[in-house]
Each structure stands twice: as structure tokens, then as C-alpha cells.
Amino acid sequence: MNGVLPAPVREEWPPRRSSRAGCPIARRWTVRADTPGLDRTAQVLRELLAPHLAGLAPSPEAETAEAEAAGAKTVGAAEAPGVIRLVLGDVPLRADALGVAPTGESCPDESYRVEADEFGLFCLARTPVGVFRAAVSALHLLTAAAADGADTLPCGSIDDGPRYAWRGLMLDPARSFLSPDELRRVVDLAALYKLNVLHLHLTDNEGWRLEIASRPGLTADAAQPYYSAAEYRALQTYAAERHVVIVPEIDLPGHSAAAPRAYPGLGTLPRPSSLPEGAPFTPPLDAHDPGTRAFLVDVLTEVARLTEGPYLHFGGDEAVGADADAFTEAVTLARDVIRRAGKRPVGWQESSRAGIGSGDIAQFWVDVAMMELPETEQELHARPELVDAGYTLRTCDLLRRFFAPTDGDLARIVAGGGRVLLSPQSHLYLDRPYDAAVVPPEQAERARRLGFAYRPRSVAHTAGFDPAAYGLRPENVAGIEATLFGETLCCFEDLTTLLLPRLAGVAEAAWTGAAPSWDEYRGRLALHSRLWRERGLTWLPTTEVDWR
């Protein structure tokens, strides 16, 4: 079992009884650029892979014993260092990824080949990003073999390339702030699983997390941490070197209470008379109001200026209290400002109700069936996570009515010629609680308090996500993106507990375009706990997997 995640398209390994020498694992490893122009790629890979390659090196005692046994004059000379060689050149697979490239250009060629022989691993691709992906797979081969107790890696090869061009993860620092160092750790994790987008939900009712020079009041509260413009730029540089694009989100017109809290003069919409008394209500921004329009133009233009990548997400979800006219005005304004600033707008699926055209991207996340809302008292009491969150049958009915239009959003996006970014709540919302039946006792307390009021699910459930289940034609797909909203997070360890091991399953679906066989997949997944431990990450060792 080679342990590469996501699974490669094609692999060739010799029979177990082959006489061909294998690649020794327990030795010192280095990454070397054998093609001019790959020096910086090699340096970034050395930094990214360092915790894992160091873990493969034999102990000084073992090196001394080997050297003495071999009669070597120098300690450590008994085994030549292993080399992960980086080379630009032709490979068998051709680039054919579906969807929208996060870089904004035509889909980059990420196809690669990895060959293992007794001297090390040879990473070949036509582009630097392909070489980078190859080196990550080379690492997986080595560490998985070590986790499986092997002394050598068989000589063989893999050929690989992605099914979808956009393979993302959304995080929510608006509700649960993540320091720049913590975000860099997530970027590294994304790169280790060939994800290439980090979507940051930077604003919500709870907080505003990005410095806007023309609107300093947004980040004036000393108790509310935020990213300075310099920190945001530095994060983008760090991510880009790992082939991850940062997509910022400024959520509007709903989920925007942080803005009028900082600037009370902003115009907002009144509570609608149709909203039942007692139902929660946060006034959306009113894009017809001149002061609010000026604010949105300032903010979106400045975020576009600060952003290196080609995309800017404007939200557009759950705008409770915005009628069709007010909602259309806000979405149209946001798209226009973002385009004038030289970026491509992205919105949640609800934005399609304000019109959608060819090439527009809408992020699909929910329909009524996906919400699994109880219809009887018996069904409600069978869902303790809803009862504990204060849900009643009336609450469920209000939610059903509010979300009823979502049942038409996917068809509306497709009919308008838009692109669908698949993030279905059913599988790709990683703030979904873990099923208690798969949580080990030592993690039970943390797992109980983590996750939104969705039906708890197993890790196997997430790994069963099938992108083809939505019947989308290739020209209507933008890509795949998991999300993790931060309502229940208290620390970075909470975040990684919800991410791992489920993020690997999302990466598998996004790269391969299909759900794996669970029995086969969990065998590969079992070998990856070594990587997470070497990075000092907290994770949930689900009882569904025999971890190594």
C-alpha cells in the first residue's frame, strides 16, 4: 500500500518477490533541483518537508553501528543520503483538469511522474507546480512505508494529475481568529494534500479581521484581533510559494453587523413585517443608501488592491430581511466594484437570485433536504444536537420556509451559464460534529463541544462525497471546496481536530473526482497519522481506522 493521498491515477510497482533492489528509507534525505529554475521550489519543499524527512533519518547510535559494521571511516558513511530530485520534462499524463483555475489563468499543468529507485526518488513534471505536487507524493511514499514498518520502498513509479482545478478550504477567522502563524500552518497542511485555495471568511457579525486603510474604525477595537495589510500580503506570498491562492471574503449584505457597529451611520434595512416575532434578526446593509454604497466601494476596492490572487468573494448568503430589490442592488454593486478593481467576483449560491451570467461563480452549499430538519416532535427528540441548540418545531418550520428558495439555486446557476463551486453542507462542511460512535474516549469531551447543530456523521461519510452526484456538466463546474465555520472553536487545536482526518477525504474527492472505496481508502489514511504527529497537529483518531 503506497499511502499517497489523494490516490494517483496510475501506479506501477514490481511483484513482491522482485529481485530488484528497493529504496532504503531510514537515511538522511535532501531535496535537490536538477533543472535550472527550480532552486526556489526546492528550498520551499525543504522547509515544508523538513519535519518528515528528519523523522526518516536514523538515530546517531544507529548510524554509528552501521558505519562500524561496514568498516567505514566516517560516521554516517554506511548509507548514502537519499535524494528527492526535481526535474522539468515531459510526463505521460496530459493536463485535463475541469473547472476554474484559482490562478485566474488557464488551468495549470499539475501532471507529474514519480520514480523510485535504490538511490532515491525522481520527481518529473512539465511545470514547477507539477514538480511540487510530485515531491509531496514522494514524501507520502516514504513516510507511509516507514509508518507501515518497511525498511525499503519498492522501485516503481506513479503518474498523476488532478480532476478538478479548484480544490479549496474555507476558514472563518471572523468568528474564531487565527493568527498569521496558524494560517501558515494550515497553508502547509493544504499543500501536503494538493489543495490550492485557502478561502478566508474575513468578516461577519462577530468581527472584522482585515485592515482597511480608508476605514480605520473597522479594526479600531483593541480587543478584536485582525490582519494588518502587511500581514495579509505576507500570508499571500507564503501561500503562493506553496501553490495555494488566498481568496478573501467580505460578506454582504447580510452577516455584516461588524460594519455598522464600527460605523453606526451606515444604512441598514428594517426588520421585515413578515418575520415572526421573536425570530433573530440582524439588519443587512442597505446598498441603496449613499453612505453604505460609498463604504462598500471603499472596502471592496481596497481588498482587491491588497489581494494578489484574481478572486474576491462577496458573500451574499442568508441575507435575512433583504427583499429581492435590496438584495439585487447589493449583489450587483459588489460584482461591479470587484470587476472594476480587476478581480473576478465569487458569491454564495444565493447570489444567483440577483442574476447570474456566463462564467460567474456561485458556491453551492445547501438545499432543504440537505438540512435534514425534523417535522414531528418524535423526529426532533431523536436529534439531541438540535434540542441542545434550542431548536423547536417552529424553528425548523421557519428555517424550511426561509431556505425553500435554495432548492432552485443549482438549476438557476446552470441555466444562467454560471460555474458551480461545490461545497455541499451534507459532506463538505467540516464544522459538522463527529458521530459519537467513532470518537475515541480520550477525545470525547472535545468532540462533544465542537461542531454546529448538524446531524453528527462519521469520517467514512465525509469520504463518501461524490462530485458527480450533482449531475453537473464539465462546463458548469468551478471546483470543490470544504468549509469550516468557527462558531464552536476556542483554539487552533479545535480547528485541526475538525479538519483531521476529514480534510484528506475532501482532497481525495477534489483531486480524483470520485469517492474512494472506504476499505481501500482507510488503509492509506491510517498511514498519515505519522505526518500529523510530526507537524504537532491535534487530530481525531476515529475508531473507523486502524491507525499506524
Coordinates of C-alpha atoms in Angstrom, one line a residue:
M1 CA 0.0 0.0 0.0
N2 CA 1.7 3.2 -1.2
G3 CA -0.1 5.7 1.1
V4 CA -0.3 8.5 -1.4
L5 CA -3.2 10.8 -0.7
P6 CA -5.0 11.7 -2.9
A7 CA -4.7 8.5 -4.9
P8 CA -2.7 8.7 -8.1
V9 CA -4.2 8.0 -11.5
R10 CA -1.7 5.2 -12.3
E11 CA 1.0 3.3 -10.4
E12 CA 3.4 0.5 -11.3
W13 CA 5.2 -1.5 -8.6
P14 CA 7.1 -4.7 -9.1
P15 CA 5.9 -8.0 -7.7
R16 CA 6.6 -8.6 -4.0
R17 CA 9.3 -11.2 -4.9
S18 CA 11.1 -9.0 -7.4
S19 CA 14.9 -9.2 -7.2
R20 CA 15.2 -5.5 -8.0
A21 CA 16.7 -3.6 -5.1
G22 CA 14.4 -1.2 -3.2
C23 CA 14.9 2.3 -2.0
P24 CA 16.2 2.4 1.6
I25 CA 14.1 4.6 3.8
A26 CA 15.9 5.2 7.1
R27 CA 18.7 7.5 5.9
R28 CA 19.2 11.2 5.7
W29 CA 17.2 12.8 2.9
T30 CA 17.6 16.0 0.9
V31 CA 15.6 17.8 -1.9
R32 CA 17.7 18.8 -4.9
A33 CA 16.8 20.8 -8.0
D34 CA 18.3 19.1 -11.1
T35 CA 16.8 21.6 -13.5
P36 CA 17.7 25.3 -13.6
G37 CA 14.8 27.4 -12.4
L38 CA 13.7 25.0 -9.7
D39 CA 16.0 26.3 -6.9
R40 CA 13.3 28.2 -5.1
T41 CA 10.9 25.3 -5.4
A42 CA 13.5 23.0 -3.9
Q43 CA 14.1 25.5 -1.0
V44 CA 10.3 25.8 -0.2
L45 CA 10.0 22.0 -0.4
R46 CA 12.9 21.5 2.0
E47 CA 11.1 23.8 4.5
L48 CA 7.7 22.1 4.0
L49 CA 9.0 18.5 4.2
A50 CA 11.7 19.1 6.9
P51 CA 9.7 17.7 9.9
H52 CA 9.0 14.5 7.9
L53 CA 12.4 13.9 6.3
A54 CA 14.1 14.5 9.6
G55 CA 11.9 11.7 11.0
L56 CA 13.3 9.3 8.5
A57 CA 16.9 9.8 9.4
P58 CA 18.4 7.0 11.6
S59 CA 19.4 7.9 15.1
P60 CA 23.1 8.8 15.7
E61 CA 23.5 5.5 17.5
A62 CA 22.2 3.5 14.5
E63 CA 24.4 5.5 12.1
T64 CA 27.5 4.7 14.2
A65 CA 26.6 1.0 14.4
E66 CA 26.1 0.8 10.6
A67 CA 29.3 2.7 9.9
E68 CA 31.3 0.4 12.2
A69 CA 29.7 -2.7 10.7
A70 CA 30.6 -1.5 7.3
G71 CA 34.1 -0.7 8.3
A72 CA 33.5 2.9 7.3
K73 CA 36.0 5.6 8.4
T74 CA 33.3 8.3 8.9
V75 CA 30.2 8.1 11.0
G76 CA 27.2 8.1 8.7
A77 CA 29.0 6.8 5.6
A78 CA 27.4 3.4 5.7
E79 CA 24.4 4.7 3.8
A80 CA 24.4 7.3 1.1
P81 CA 21.9 10.1 1.6
G82 CA 18.6 9.8 -0.2
V83 CA 17.7 12.4 -2.7
I84 CA 14.4 13.7 -3.9
R85 CA 15.3 15.1 -7.3
L86 CA 13.3 17.8 -9.0
V87 CA 13.3 17.8 -12.8
L88 CA 11.3 19.6 -15.5
G89 CA 10.5 17.5 -18.5
D90 CA 7.7 15.6 -20.3
V91 CA 5.5 13.2 -18.5
P92 CA 2.9 10.6 -19.7
L93 CA -0.3 12.2 -18.5
R94 CA -1.7 15.4 -20.1
A95 CA -3.4 18.2 -18.2
D96 CA -7.2 17.9 -18.3
A97 CA -8.4 19.4 -15.1
L98 CA -12.0 20.5 -15.0
G99 CA -13.3 23.9 -13.7
V100 CA -11.7 27.2 -12.9
A101 CA -8.1 27.7 -12.1
P102 CA -7.5 29.6 -8.9
T103 CA -4.7 31.5 -10.5
G104 CA -7.2 33.0 -13.0
E105 CA -5.3 31.7 -16.0
S106 CA -5.9 28.6 -18.0
C107 CA -5.7 25.5 -15.8
P108 CA -2.1 25.0 -14.9
D109 CA -0.5 21.7 -15.8
E110 CA -0.1 19.8 -12.5
S111 CA 0.5 16.4 -14.1
Y112 CA 3.6 14.6 -12.8
R113 CA 5.6 11.4 -12.5
V114 CA 7.5 10.0 -9.5
E115 CA 10.0 7.2 -9.9
A116 CA 11.6 5.3 -7.1
D117 CA 14.9 3.5 -7.4
E118 CA 17.6 2.4 -4.9
F119 CA 19.2 5.9 -4.9
G120 CA 16.1 8.0 -4.1
L121 CA 13.0 9.5 -5.8
F122 CA 12.8 11.3 -9.1
C123 CA 10.1 14.0 -9.4
L124 CA 9.3 14.9 -13.0
A125 CA 6.8 17.4 -14.4
R126 CA 6.4 19.9 -17.2
T127 CA 5.8 22.8 -14.7
P128 CA 7.1 23.9 -11.3
V129 CA 3.7 23.3 -9.7
G130 CA 3.7 19.8 -11.2
V131 CA 7.1 19.1 -9.7
F132 CA 5.9 20.4 -6.3
R133 CA 2.9 18.0 -6.4
A134 CA 5.3 15.2 -7.3
A135 CA 7.5 15.9 -4.3
V136 CA 4.6 15.8 -2.0
S137 CA 3.7 12.4 -3.3
A138 CA 7.3 11.3 -2.9
L139 CA 7.1 12.3 0.7
H140 CA 3.9 10.3 1.1
L141 CA 5.6 7.2 -0.4
L142 CA 8.4 7.5 2.1
T143 CA 6.5 8.2 5.3
A144 CA 3.8 5.8 4.5
A145 CA 6.3 3.0 4.0
A146 CA 8.0 3.9 7.3
A147 CA 4.7 4.0 9.1
D148 CA 4.0 0.6 7.7
G149 CA 7.2 -0.7 9.2
A150 CA 9.0 -1.2 5.9
D151 CA 12.8 -0.7 5.6
T152 CA 12.7 -0.1 1.8
L153 CA 10.4 1.4 -0.7
P154 CA 9.9 -0.8 -3.8
C155 CA 11.3 0.5 -7.0
G156 CA 8.4 1.7 -9.2
S157 CA 6.5 4.7 -10.4
I158 CA 3.3 6.7 -10.3
D159 CA 1.7 9.0 -12.9
D160 CA -0.8 11.5 -11.7
G161 CA -2.8 14.7 -12.3
P162 CA -6.0 16.3 -10.9
R163 CA -9.6 16.0 -11.9
Y164 CA -10.6 19.5 -10.6
A165 CA -8.6 22.7 -11.0
W166 CA -10.1 24.5 -7.9
R167 CA -9.5 22.4 -4.7
G168 CA -10.2 24.6 -1.7
L169 CA -10.7 25.0 2.0
M170 CA -12.6 27.9 3.6
L171 CA -11.8 29.0 7.2
D172 CA -13.6 31.5 9.4
P173 CA -11.3 33.9 11.3
A174 CA -14.2 36.3 11.6
R175 CA -15.7 34.2 14.3
S176 CA -12.6 32.4 15.6
F177 CA -9.5 34.4 14.9
L178 CA -6.4 32.5 13.6
S179 CA -3.0 34.1 13.9
P180 CA -0.9 34.5 10.8
D181 CA 1.4 31.7 12.1
E182 CA -1.7 29.4 12.5
L183 CA -2.8 30.3 9.0
R184 CA 0.6 29.4 7.6
R185 CA 0.3 26.0 9.3
V186 CA -3.0 25.5 7.5
V187 CA -1.4 26.5 4.2
D188 CA 1.3 23.9 4.8
L189 CA -1.3 21.2 5.5
A190 CA -3.3 22.2 2.4
A191 CA -0.1 21.9 0.3
L192 CA 0.6 18.4 1.7
Y193 CA -2.8 17.3 0.3
K194 CA -2.6 19.1 -3.0
L195 CA -5.3 21.7 -2.1
N196 CA -4.7 25.0 -3.9
V197 CA -7.2 27.5 -2.4
L198 CA -7.5 29.0 1.1
H199 CA -10.7 31.0 1.2
L200 CA -10.8 33.3 4.3
H201 CA -14.2 34.4 5.6
L202 CA -12.8 37.7 7.0
T203 CA -16.0 39.5 8.1
D204 CA -19.2 38.5 9.8
N205 CA -21.5 39.8 12.6
E206 CA -18.8 38.7 15.2
G207 CA -15.8 40.6 13.8
W208 CA -13.9 42.4 11.0
R209 CA -10.5 40.9 10.5
L210 CA -8.7 42.9 7.7
E211 CA -7.2 46.3 7.9
I212 CA -8.9 48.8 5.5
A213 CA -6.8 52.0 5.3
S214 CA -9.7 54.2 4.4
R215 CA -12.0 52.8 7.1
P216 CA -9.7 52.5 10.2
G217 CA -12.7 52.2 12.5
L218 CA -13.3 48.7 11.3
T219 CA -10.3 47.4 13.2
A220 CA -10.1 50.1 16.0
D221 CA -11.3 47.9 18.8
A222 CA -8.2 46.8 20.7
A223 CA -10.0 43.7 21.9
Q224 CA -10.6 42.4 18.4
P225 CA -7.5 41.0 16.6
Y226 CA -7.1 41.5 12.8
Y227 CA -4.7 41.1 10.0
S228 CA -2.7 44.2 9.0
A229 CA -2.2 44.9 5.3
A230 CA 1.4 43.8 5.7
E231 CA 0.4 40.5 7.4
Y232 CA -2.2 39.8 4.7
R233 CA 0.4 40.4 1.9
A234 CA 3.0 38.2 3.7
L235 CA 0.5 35.4 4.0
Q236 CA -0.3 35.5 0.3
T237 CA 3.4 35.4 -0.5
Y238 CA 3.9 32.4 1.8
A239 CA 0.9 30.6 0.3
A240 CA 1.8 31.3 -3.3
E241 CA 5.2 29.7 -2.9
R242 CA 3.3 26.5 -1.8
H243 CA 0.9 26.9 -4.8
V244 CA -2.1 28.0 -2.6
V245 CA -4.1 31.0 -3.6
I246 CA -5.8 33.2 -1.0
V247 CA -9.4 34.1 -1.7
P248 CA -10.7 36.8 0.7
E249 CA -14.4 37.1 1.6
I250 CA -16.2 40.3 2.6
D251 CA -19.7 39.1 3.4
L252 CA -22.6 41.3 2.4
P253 CA -25.4 42.4 2.6
G254 CA -26.1 40.0 5.5
H255 CA -23.7 38.7 8.1
S256 CA -22.4 42.3 8.3
A257 CA -23.1 43.6 11.8
A258 CA -19.4 44.3 12.4
A259 CA -19.6 47.2 9.9
P260 CA -22.4 49.3 11.4
R261 CA -21.0 48.6 14.8
A262 CA -17.8 50.4 13.8
Y263 CA -19.7 53.0 11.6
P264 CA -23.2 53.5 13.1
G265 CA -24.1 55.9 10.3
L266 CA -24.3 53.1 7.7
G267 CA -27.7 52.5 6.3
T268 CA -29.3 49.1 7.1
L269 CA -32.6 47.5 6.2
P270 CA -35.6 47.4 8.7
R271 CA -36.9 44.3 10.2
P272 CA -39.4 42.8 7.7
S273 CA -43.0 42.6 8.9
S274 CA -43.2 39.0 7.7
L275 CA -40.5 37.9 10.1
P276 CA -42.2 36.2 13.1
E277 CA -41.9 38.0 16.5
G278 CA -39.0 36.6 18.5
A279 CA -37.1 35.3 15.4
P280 CA -33.5 36.6 15.5
F281 CA -32.7 39.5 13.2
T282 CA -29.5 41.3 12.2
P283 CA -30.2 44.2 9.8
P284 CA -28.5 43.7 6.4
L285 CA -26.6 46.6 4.8
D286 CA -28.8 48.8 2.5
A287 CA -26.9 49.2 -0.7
H288 CA -29.4 51.9 -1.8
D289 CA -28.2 54.2 1.0
P290 CA -25.5 56.5 -0.4
G291 CA -23.2 56.2 2.7
T292 CA -23.4 52.4 2.6
R293 CA -22.7 52.4 -1.2
A294 CA -19.6 54.5 -0.6
F295 CA -18.5 52.2 2.2
L296 CA -18.8 49.1 0.1
V297 CA -17.0 50.7 -2.8
D298 CA -14.1 51.7 -0.5
V299 CA -13.9 48.3 1.2
L300 CA -14.1 46.1 -1.9
T301 CA -11.7 48.3 -3.9
E302 CA -9.2 48.2 -1.0
V303 CA -9.5 44.4 -0.5
A304 CA -9.0 43.9 -4.3
R305 CA -5.9 46.2 -4.2
L306 CA -4.4 44.1 -1.3
T307 CA -5.2 40.8 -2.9
E308 CA -2.6 39.2 -5.2
G309 CA -5.0 36.4 -6.4
P310 CA -7.6 37.0 -9.1
Y311 CA -10.8 36.3 -7.0
L312 CA -12.7 38.2 -4.3
H313 CA -15.7 36.6 -2.6
F314 CA -18.6 39.0 -1.6
G315 CA -20.7 36.5 0.4
G316 CA -24.4 37.0 -0.5
D317 CA -25.7 34.3 1.8
E318 CA -28.5 34.3 4.4
A319 CA -29.5 38.0 3.9
V320 CA -32.5 37.8 6.3
G321 CA -34.6 40.9 5.8
A322 CA -33.4 41.9 2.3
D323 CA -36.2 41.8 -0.3
A324 CA -35.4 41.0 -3.9
D325 CA -34.8 44.6 -4.9
A326 CA -32.4 45.3 -1.9
F327 CA -30.6 42.1 -2.4
T328 CA -30.1 42.5 -6.1
E329 CA -28.8 46.1 -5.6
A330 CA -26.2 44.8 -3.1
V331 CA -25.0 41.9 -5.2
T332 CA -24.9 43.9 -8.5
L333 CA -22.9 46.7 -6.7
A334 CA -20.5 44.2 -5.3
R335 CA -19.9 42.4 -8.6
D336 CA -19.4 45.7 -10.5
V337 CA -17.0 47.1 -7.9
I338 CA -14.9 43.9 -7.9
R339 CA -14.8 43.7 -11.6
R340 CA -13.8 47.4 -11.9
A341 CA -11.0 46.6 -9.4
G342 CA -9.7 43.9 -11.8
K343 CA -10.9 40.8 -9.8
R344 CA -13.4 38.1 -10.5
P345 CA -16.4 38.0 -8.1
V346 CA -17.4 34.9 -6.3
G347 CA -20.6 34.6 -4.2
W348 CA -22.6 32.0 -2.3
Q349 CA -25.4 30.3 -4.2
E350 CA -28.0 32.8 -3.1
S351 CA -26.2 35.4 -5.2
S352 CA -27.6 33.7 -8.3
R353 CA -31.0 35.1 -7.4
A354 CA -29.7 38.6 -8.3
G355 CA -28.9 37.3 -11.8
I356 CA -26.0 35.2 -13.0
G357 CA -24.1 35.2 -16.3
S358 CA -21.6 33.1 -18.2
G359 CA -18.5 32.5 -16.1
D360 CA -20.0 33.8 -12.8
I361 CA -19.0 31.6 -9.9
A362 CA -21.6 30.6 -7.2
Q363 CA -20.7 28.5 -4.2
F364 CA -23.4 25.8 -3.7
W365 CA -23.8 24.8 0.0
V366 CA -27.4 23.9 0.8
D367 CA -30.9 22.8 -0.1
V368 CA -33.8 22.0 2.1
A369 CA -33.3 18.2 2.0
M370 CA -29.7 18.6 3.0
M371 CA -30.7 20.4 6.2
E372 CA -32.4 17.3 7.5
L373 CA -35.0 19.3 9.5
P374 CA -37.4 17.3 11.7
E375 CA -41.1 17.6 11.0
T376 CA -42.5 15.9 14.1
E377 CA -41.8 16.0 17.8
Q378 CA -40.6 12.5 17.7
E379 CA -38.1 13.3 14.9
L380 CA -36.9 16.4 16.8
H381 CA -36.2 14.5 20.1
A382 CA -34.3 11.9 18.1
R383 CA -31.9 14.8 17.2
P384 CA -30.3 15.8 20.5
E385 CA -27.9 18.2 18.8
L386 CA -30.9 20.3 17.7
V387 CA -32.7 20.1 21.1
D388 CA -29.5 21.2 22.9
A389 CA -29.2 24.1 20.5
G390 CA -32.7 25.3 21.4
Y391 CA -34.4 24.2 18.2
T392 CA -38.2 23.7 18.3
L393 CA -40.6 22.5 15.6
R394 CA -41.4 26.2 14.9
T395 CA -37.7 26.9 14.5
C396 CA -37.5 24.1 12.0
D397 CA -40.5 25.3 10.1
L398 CA -39.1 28.9 9.9
L399 CA -35.8 27.5 8.6
R400 CA -37.6 25.3 6.0
R401 CA -39.6 28.3 4.7
F402 CA -36.5 30.7 4.7
F403 CA -34.4 28.1 2.8
A404 CA -37.1 27.0 0.4
P405 CA -35.6 29.0 -2.5
T406 CA -32.3 27.1 -2.2
D407 CA -34.0 24.2 -3.9
G408 CA -33.8 26.2 -7.2
D409 CA -30.4 27.7 -6.9
L410 CA -28.3 25.0 -8.5
A411 CA -30.6 24.8 -11.6
R412 CA -30.6 28.6 -11.7
I413 CA -26.8 28.8 -11.7
V414 CA -26.6 26.2 -14.5
A415 CA -29.3 27.8 -16.6
G416 CA -27.5 31.1 -16.4
G417 CA -24.3 29.6 -17.6
G418 CA -22.6 30.1 -14.3
R419 CA -19.9 27.9 -12.6
V420 CA -20.7 25.9 -9.5
L421 CA -18.2 25.7 -6.7
L422 CA -19.3 22.6 -4.9
S423 CA -19.4 22.9 -1.0
P424 CA -22.5 20.9 0.0
Q425 CA -23.2 21.1 3.7
S426 CA -24.1 17.3 3.6
H427 CA -20.4 16.3 3.2
L428 CA -18.0 19.3 2.9
Y429 CA -19.0 21.3 6.0
L430 CA -16.2 20.2 8.3
D431 CA -17.8 22.1 11.3
R432 CA -20.2 19.1 11.3
P433 CA -19.9 17.2 14.6
Y434 CA -18.3 13.7 14.6
D435 CA -20.6 10.8 15.3
A436 CA -20.0 9.9 18.9
A437 CA -19.8 6.2 17.9
V438 CA -16.5 6.8 16.1
V439 CA -14.9 9.1 18.7
P440 CA -12.3 7.5 21.0
P441 CA -12.8 8.1 24.7
E442 CA -9.8 10.4 25.1
Q443 CA -11.3 12.8 22.6
A444 CA -15.0 12.6 23.7
E445 CA -15.1 15.8 25.7
R446 CA -13.6 17.9 22.9
A447 CA -15.7 16.3 20.2
R448 CA -18.9 16.9 22.2
R449 CA -18.4 20.7 22.2
L450 CA -17.2 21.0 18.6
G451 CA -19.4 21.5 15.6
F452 CA -22.6 23.3 14.6
A453 CA -26.1 21.8 15.1
Y454 CA -25.9 19.4 12.1
R455 CA -26.5 15.7 12.3
P456 CA -23.2 14.1 13.5
R457 CA -21.5 11.9 10.9
S458 CA -18.6 9.5 10.6
V459 CA -15.4 10.1 8.8
A460 CA -16.5 7.5 6.3
H461 CA -19.5 9.7 5.5
T462 CA -17.3 12.6 4.5
A463 CA -15.0 10.4 2.5
G464 CA -18.1 9.2 0.6
F465 CA -18.6 12.6 -1.1
D466 CA -19.1 12.1 -4.9
P467 CA -18.7 15.2 -7.0
A468 CA -20.6 13.5 -9.9
A469 CA -23.7 13.1 -7.8
Y470 CA -25.0 16.6 -8.8
G471 CA -25.2 15.8 -12.5
L472 CA -23.2 18.9 -13.5
R473 CA -21.7 19.2 -17.0
P474 CA -18.0 19.9 -17.0
E475 CA -18.6 23.5 -18.3
N476 CA -20.7 24.2 -15.2
V477 CA -18.2 23.2 -12.6
A478 CA -15.8 25.6 -10.9
G479 CA -14.3 23.2 -8.4
I480 CA -14.6 21.7 -4.9
E481 CA -14.2 23.5 -1.6
A482 CA -14.6 22.3 2.0
T483 CA -15.7 24.8 4.6
L484 CA -15.2 25.1 8.4
F485 CA -17.1 27.9 10.1
G486 CA -15.8 28.9 13.5
E487 CA -18.8 29.2 15.9
T488 CA -17.6 26.5 18.3
L489 CA -13.8 26.9 18.0
C490 CA -11.8 28.0 21.0
C491 CA -8.3 27.4 19.8
F492 CA -6.2 26.1 16.9
E493 CA -6.3 22.6 18.3
D494 CA -10.1 22.7 17.9
L495 CA -9.7 23.6 14.3
T496 CA -7.3 20.8 13.4
T497 CA -9.5 18.3 15.3
L498 CA -12.4 19.1 13.0
L499 CA -10.1 19.2 9.9
L500 CA -8.3 15.9 10.5
P501 CA -8.7 13.3 9.4
R502 CA -11.6 14.5 7.2
L503 CA -9.7 17.0 5.1
A504 CA -7.8 14.2 3.5
G505 CA -11.1 12.8 2.2
V506 CA -12.1 16.1 0.7
A507 CA -8.7 16.3 -1.0
E508 CA -9.2 12.8 -2.4
A509 CA -12.5 13.7 -4.0
A510 CA -11.3 17.0 -5.4
W511 CA -8.1 15.5 -6.9
T512 CA -9.6 12.2 -8.2
G513 CA -13.1 13.4 -8.9
A514 CA -14.7 10.4 -7.2
A515 CA -15.4 8.9 -3.8
P516 CA -12.9 6.1 -3.0
S517 CA -13.7 2.7 -1.7
W518 CA -13.8 3.2 2.0
D519 CA -12.0 -0.1 2.8
E520 CA -9.1 0.8 0.5
Y521 CA -9.0 4.5 1.4
R522 CA -8.9 4.0 5.2
G523 CA -5.8 1.8 4.7
R524 CA -4.0 4.7 3.1
L525 CA -5.4 7.2 5.6
A526 CA -4.1 5.1 8.5
L527 CA -0.5 5.8 7.4
H528 CA -1.0 9.6 7.6
S529 CA -1.2 10.0 11.3
R530 CA 2.6 10.0 11.3
L531 CA 2.6 13.2 9.2
W532 CA 0.2 14.9 11.6
R533 CA 2.1 14.0 14.6
E534 CA 5.4 15.2 13.0
R535 CA 3.7 18.6 12.4
G536 CA 2.5 18.7 16.0
L537 CA -1.2 18.8 14.9
T538 CA -4.1 17.7 17.1
W539 CA -6.4 15.3 15.2
L540 CA -9.3 12.9 15.9
P541 CA -8.2 9.2 15.7
T542 CA -11.6 7.9 14.6
T543 CA -12.3 4.3 15.6
E544 CA -13.1 3.5 11.9
V545 CA -9.4 3.4 11.1
D546 CA -6.6 1.1 12.3
W547 CA -4.1 3.9 12.8
R548 CA -0.3 3.2 12.4

